[in-house]
Amino acid sequence: MDLPGVEFFIISSSSIKDIFLIDPKLIFKSVQKCRVTNMFAAPTMIKLMVDSFDAERFDHTSMKTLNYGGAPMLVEDLKEAMTKLGPCLVQLYGQDESPMTITYLPHGDHVLDGSAEQMK
């Protein structure tokens, strides 16, 4: 995380948990232990998390928002993530280094039984 983004977490009395390995067990263990409410993951990371059996082993109900972006996500992978992780997914699209130009698809607009166009 770059330093300009840190002030938000300091002002809001939040904590930051950096995980440098894409290890689903470590991610879910940290979510459970630290009661993580918000995180960012690339679609490939979410796919690894969903394909592991760790989503069923650890309590991840504290996670209210799982922001994802940086690459396309297959519709079937998105449906599986929505089923296993719940209604926490928020899609970000745009320049990551310039968040005020990012388009997002919020929790409520993610539809499980929609067409491919509705899923993207």
mmCIF file with all atom_site columns, C-alpha atoms in Angstrom, residues 40-98:
data_model
loop_
_atom_site.group_PDB
_atom_site.id
_atom_site.type_symbol
_atom_site.label_atom_id
_atom_site.label_alt_id
_atom_site.label_comp_id
_atom_site.label_asym_id
_atom_site.label_entity_id
_atom_site.label_seq_id
_atom_site.pdbx_PDB_ins_code
_atom_site.Cartn_x
_atom_site.Cartn_y
_atom_site.Cartn_z
_atom_site.occupancy
_atom_site.B_iso_or_equiv
_atom_site.pdbx_formal_charge
_atom_site.auth_seq_id
_atom_site.auth_comp_id
_atom_site.auth_asym_id
_atom_site.auth_atom_id
_atom_site.pdbx_PDB_model_num
ATOM 1  C CA . PHE A 1 40 ? -8.835  -5.865  -2.224  1.00 0.00 ? 40 PHE A CA 1
ATOM 2  C CA . ALA A 1 41 ? -7.945  -8.864  -4.369  1.00 0.00 ? 41 ALA A CA 1
ATOM 3  C CA . ALA A 1 42 ? -7.307  -9.433  -8.050  1.00 0.00 ? 42 ALA A CA 1
ATOM 4  C CA . PRO A 1 43 ? -9.671  -11.924 -9.731  1.00 0.00 ? 43 PRO A CA 1
ATOM 5  C CA . THR A 1 44 ? -6.930  -14.583 -9.792  1.00 0.00 ? 44 THR A CA 1
ATOM 6  C CA . MET A 1 45 ? -6.560  -14.258 -6.013  1.00 0.00 ? 45 MET A CA 1
ATOM 7  C CA . ILE A 1 46 ? -10.311 -14.620 -5.526  1.00 0.00 ? 46 ILE A CA 1
ATOM 8  C CA . LYS A 1 47 ? -10.279 -17.712 -7.769  1.00 0.00 ? 47 LYS A CA 1
ATOM 9  C CA . LEU A 1 48 ? -7.538  -19.259 -5.601  1.00 0.00 ? 48 LEU A CA 1
ATOM 10 C CA . MET A 1 49 ? -9.481  -18.400 -2.439  1.00 0.00 ? 49 MET A CA 1
ATOM 11 C CA . VAL A 1 50 ? -12.716 -19.902 -3.770  1.00 0.00 ? 50 VAL A CA 1
ATOM 12 C CA . ASP A 1 51 ? -11.041 -23.039 -5.161  1.00 0.00 ? 51 ASP A CA 1
ATOM 13 C CA . SER A 1 52 ? -9.436  -23.784 -1.805  1.00 0.00 ? 52 SER A CA 1
ATOM 14 C CA . PHE A 1 53 ? -11.551 -25.413 0.859   1.00 0.00 ? 53 PHE A CA 1
ATOM 15 C CA . ASP A 1 54 ? -10.546 -22.688 3.318   1.00 0.00 ? 54 ASP A CA 1
ATOM 16 C CA . ALA A 1 55 ? -13.704 -20.625 2.686   1.00 0.00 ? 55 ALA A CA 1
ATOM 17 C CA . GLU A 1 56 ? -15.660 -23.363 4.454   1.00 0.00 ? 56 GLU A CA 1
ATOM 18 C CA . ARG A 1 57 ? -13.118 -23.832 7.277   1.00 0.00 ? 57 ARG A CA 1
ATOM 19 C CA . PHE A 1 58 ? -12.785 -20.246 8.462   1.00 0.00 ? 58 PHE A CA 1
ATOM 20 C CA . ASP A 1 59 ? -15.298 -17.608 9.524   1.00 0.00 ? 59 ASP A CA 1
ATOM 21 C CA . HIS A 1 60 ? -15.214 -14.814 6.948   1.00 0.00 ? 60 HIS A CA 1
ATOM 22 C CA . THR A 1 61 ? -18.576 -13.255 7.817   1.00 0.00 ? 61 THR A CA 1
ATOM 23 C CA . SER A 1 62 ? -16.836 -10.085 9.052   1.00 0.00 ? 62 SER A CA 1
ATOM 24 C CA . MET A 1 63 ? -15.818 -9.271  5.464   1.00 0.00 ? 63 MET A CA 1
ATOM 25 C CA . LYS A 1 64 ? -18.379 -6.720  4.302   1.00 0.00 ? 64 LYS A CA 1
ATOM 26 C CA . THR A 1 65 ? -16.519 -5.605  1.157   1.00 0.00 ? 65 THR A CA 1
ATOM 27 C CA . LEU A 1 66 ? -14.172 -7.558  -1.078  1.00 0.00 ? 66 LEU A CA 1
ATOM 28 C CA . ASN A 1 67 ? -13.067 -5.116  -3.770  1.00 0.00 ? 67 ASN A CA 1
ATOM 29 C CA . TYR A 1 68 ? -11.770 -6.738  -6.931  1.00 0.00 ? 68 TYR A CA 1
ATOM 30 C CA . GLY A 1 69 ? -10.348 -5.431  -10.186 1.00 0.00 ? 69 GLY A CA 1
ATOM 31 C CA . GLY A 1 70 ? -7.175  -5.138  -12.191 1.00 0.00 ? 70 GLY A CA 1
ATOM 32 C CA . ALA A 1 71 ? -8.193  -7.897  -14.617 1.00 0.00 ? 71 ALA A CA 1
ATOM 33 C CA . PRO A 1 72 ? -11.344 -9.449  -16.070 1.00 0.00 ? 72 PRO A CA 1
ATOM 34 C CA . MET A 1 73 ? -13.174 -12.075 -14.034 1.00 0.00 ? 73 MET A CA 1
ATOM 35 C CA . LEU A 1 74 ? -14.907 -14.995 -15.716 1.00 0.00 ? 74 LEU A CA 1
ATOM 36 C CA . VAL A 1 75 ? -18.669 -15.053 -15.156 1.00 0.00 ? 75 VAL A CA 1
ATOM 37 C CA . GLU A 1 76 ? -18.589 -18.610 -13.770 1.00 0.00 ? 76 GLU A CA 1
ATOM 38 C CA . ASP A 1 77 ? -15.789 -17.686 -11.353 1.00 0.00 ? 77 ASP A CA 1
ATOM 39 C CA . LEU A 1 78 ? -17.773 -14.645 -10.226 1.00 0.00 ? 78 LEU A CA 1
ATOM 40 C CA . LYS A 1 79 ? -20.893 -16.745 -9.613  1.00 0.00 ? 79 LYS A CA 1
ATOM 41 C CA . GLU A 1 80 ? -18.894 -19.253 -7.577  1.00 0.00 ? 80 GLU A CA 1
ATOM 42 C CA . ALA A 1 81 ? -17.283 -16.447 -5.546  1.00 0.00 ? 81 ALA A CA 1
ATOM 43 C CA . MET A 1 82 ? -20.689 -14.893 -4.853  1.00 0.00 ? 82 MET A CA 1
ATOM 44 C CA . THR A 1 83 ? -22.025 -18.270 -3.722  1.00 0.00 ? 83 THR A CA 1
ATOM 45 C CA . LYS A 1 84 ? -19.093 -19.116 -1.420  1.00 0.00 ? 84 LYS A CA 1
ATOM 46 C CA . LEU A 1 85 ? -18.175 -15.666 -0.106  1.00 0.00 ? 85 LEU A CA 1
ATOM 47 C CA . GLY A 1 86 ? -21.596 -14.041 0.078   1.00 0.00 ? 86 GLY A CA 1
ATOM 48 C CA . PRO A 1 87 ? -22.716 -10.562 -0.952  1.00 0.00 ? 87 PRO A CA 1
ATOM 49 C CA . CYS A 1 88 ? -19.430 -8.774  -0.274  1.00 0.00 ? 88 CYS A CA 1
ATOM 50 C CA . LEU A 1 89 ? -18.062 -8.335  -3.806  1.00 0.00 ? 89 LEU A CA 1
ATOM 51 C CA . VAL A 1 90 ? -17.514 -4.861  -5.256  1.00 0.00 ? 90 VAL A CA 1
ATOM 52 C CA . GLN A 1 91 ? -16.034 -4.570  -8.744  1.00 0.00 ? 91 GLN A CA 1
ATOM 53 C CA . LEU A 1 92 ? -13.635 -1.697  -9.462  1.00 0.00 ? 92 LEU A CA 1
ATOM 54 C CA . TYR A 1 93 ? -12.800 -0.634  -13.004 1.00 0.00 ? 93 TYR A CA 1
ATOM 55 C CA . GLY A 1 94 ? -10.446 2.173   -13.921 1.00 0.00 ? 94 GLY A CA 1
ATOM 56 C CA . GLN A 1 95 ? -7.030  3.537   -13.114 1.00 0.00 ? 95 GLN A CA 1
ATOM 57 C CA . ASP A 1 96 ? -5.958  2.134   -9.764  1.00 0.00 ? 96 ASP A CA 1
ATOM 58 C CA . GLU A 1 97 ? -3.553  4.988   -9.193  1.00 0.00 ? 97 GLU A CA 1
ATOM 59 C CA . SER A 1 98 ? -6.355  7.524   -9.657  1.00 0.00 ? 98 SER A CA 1
#
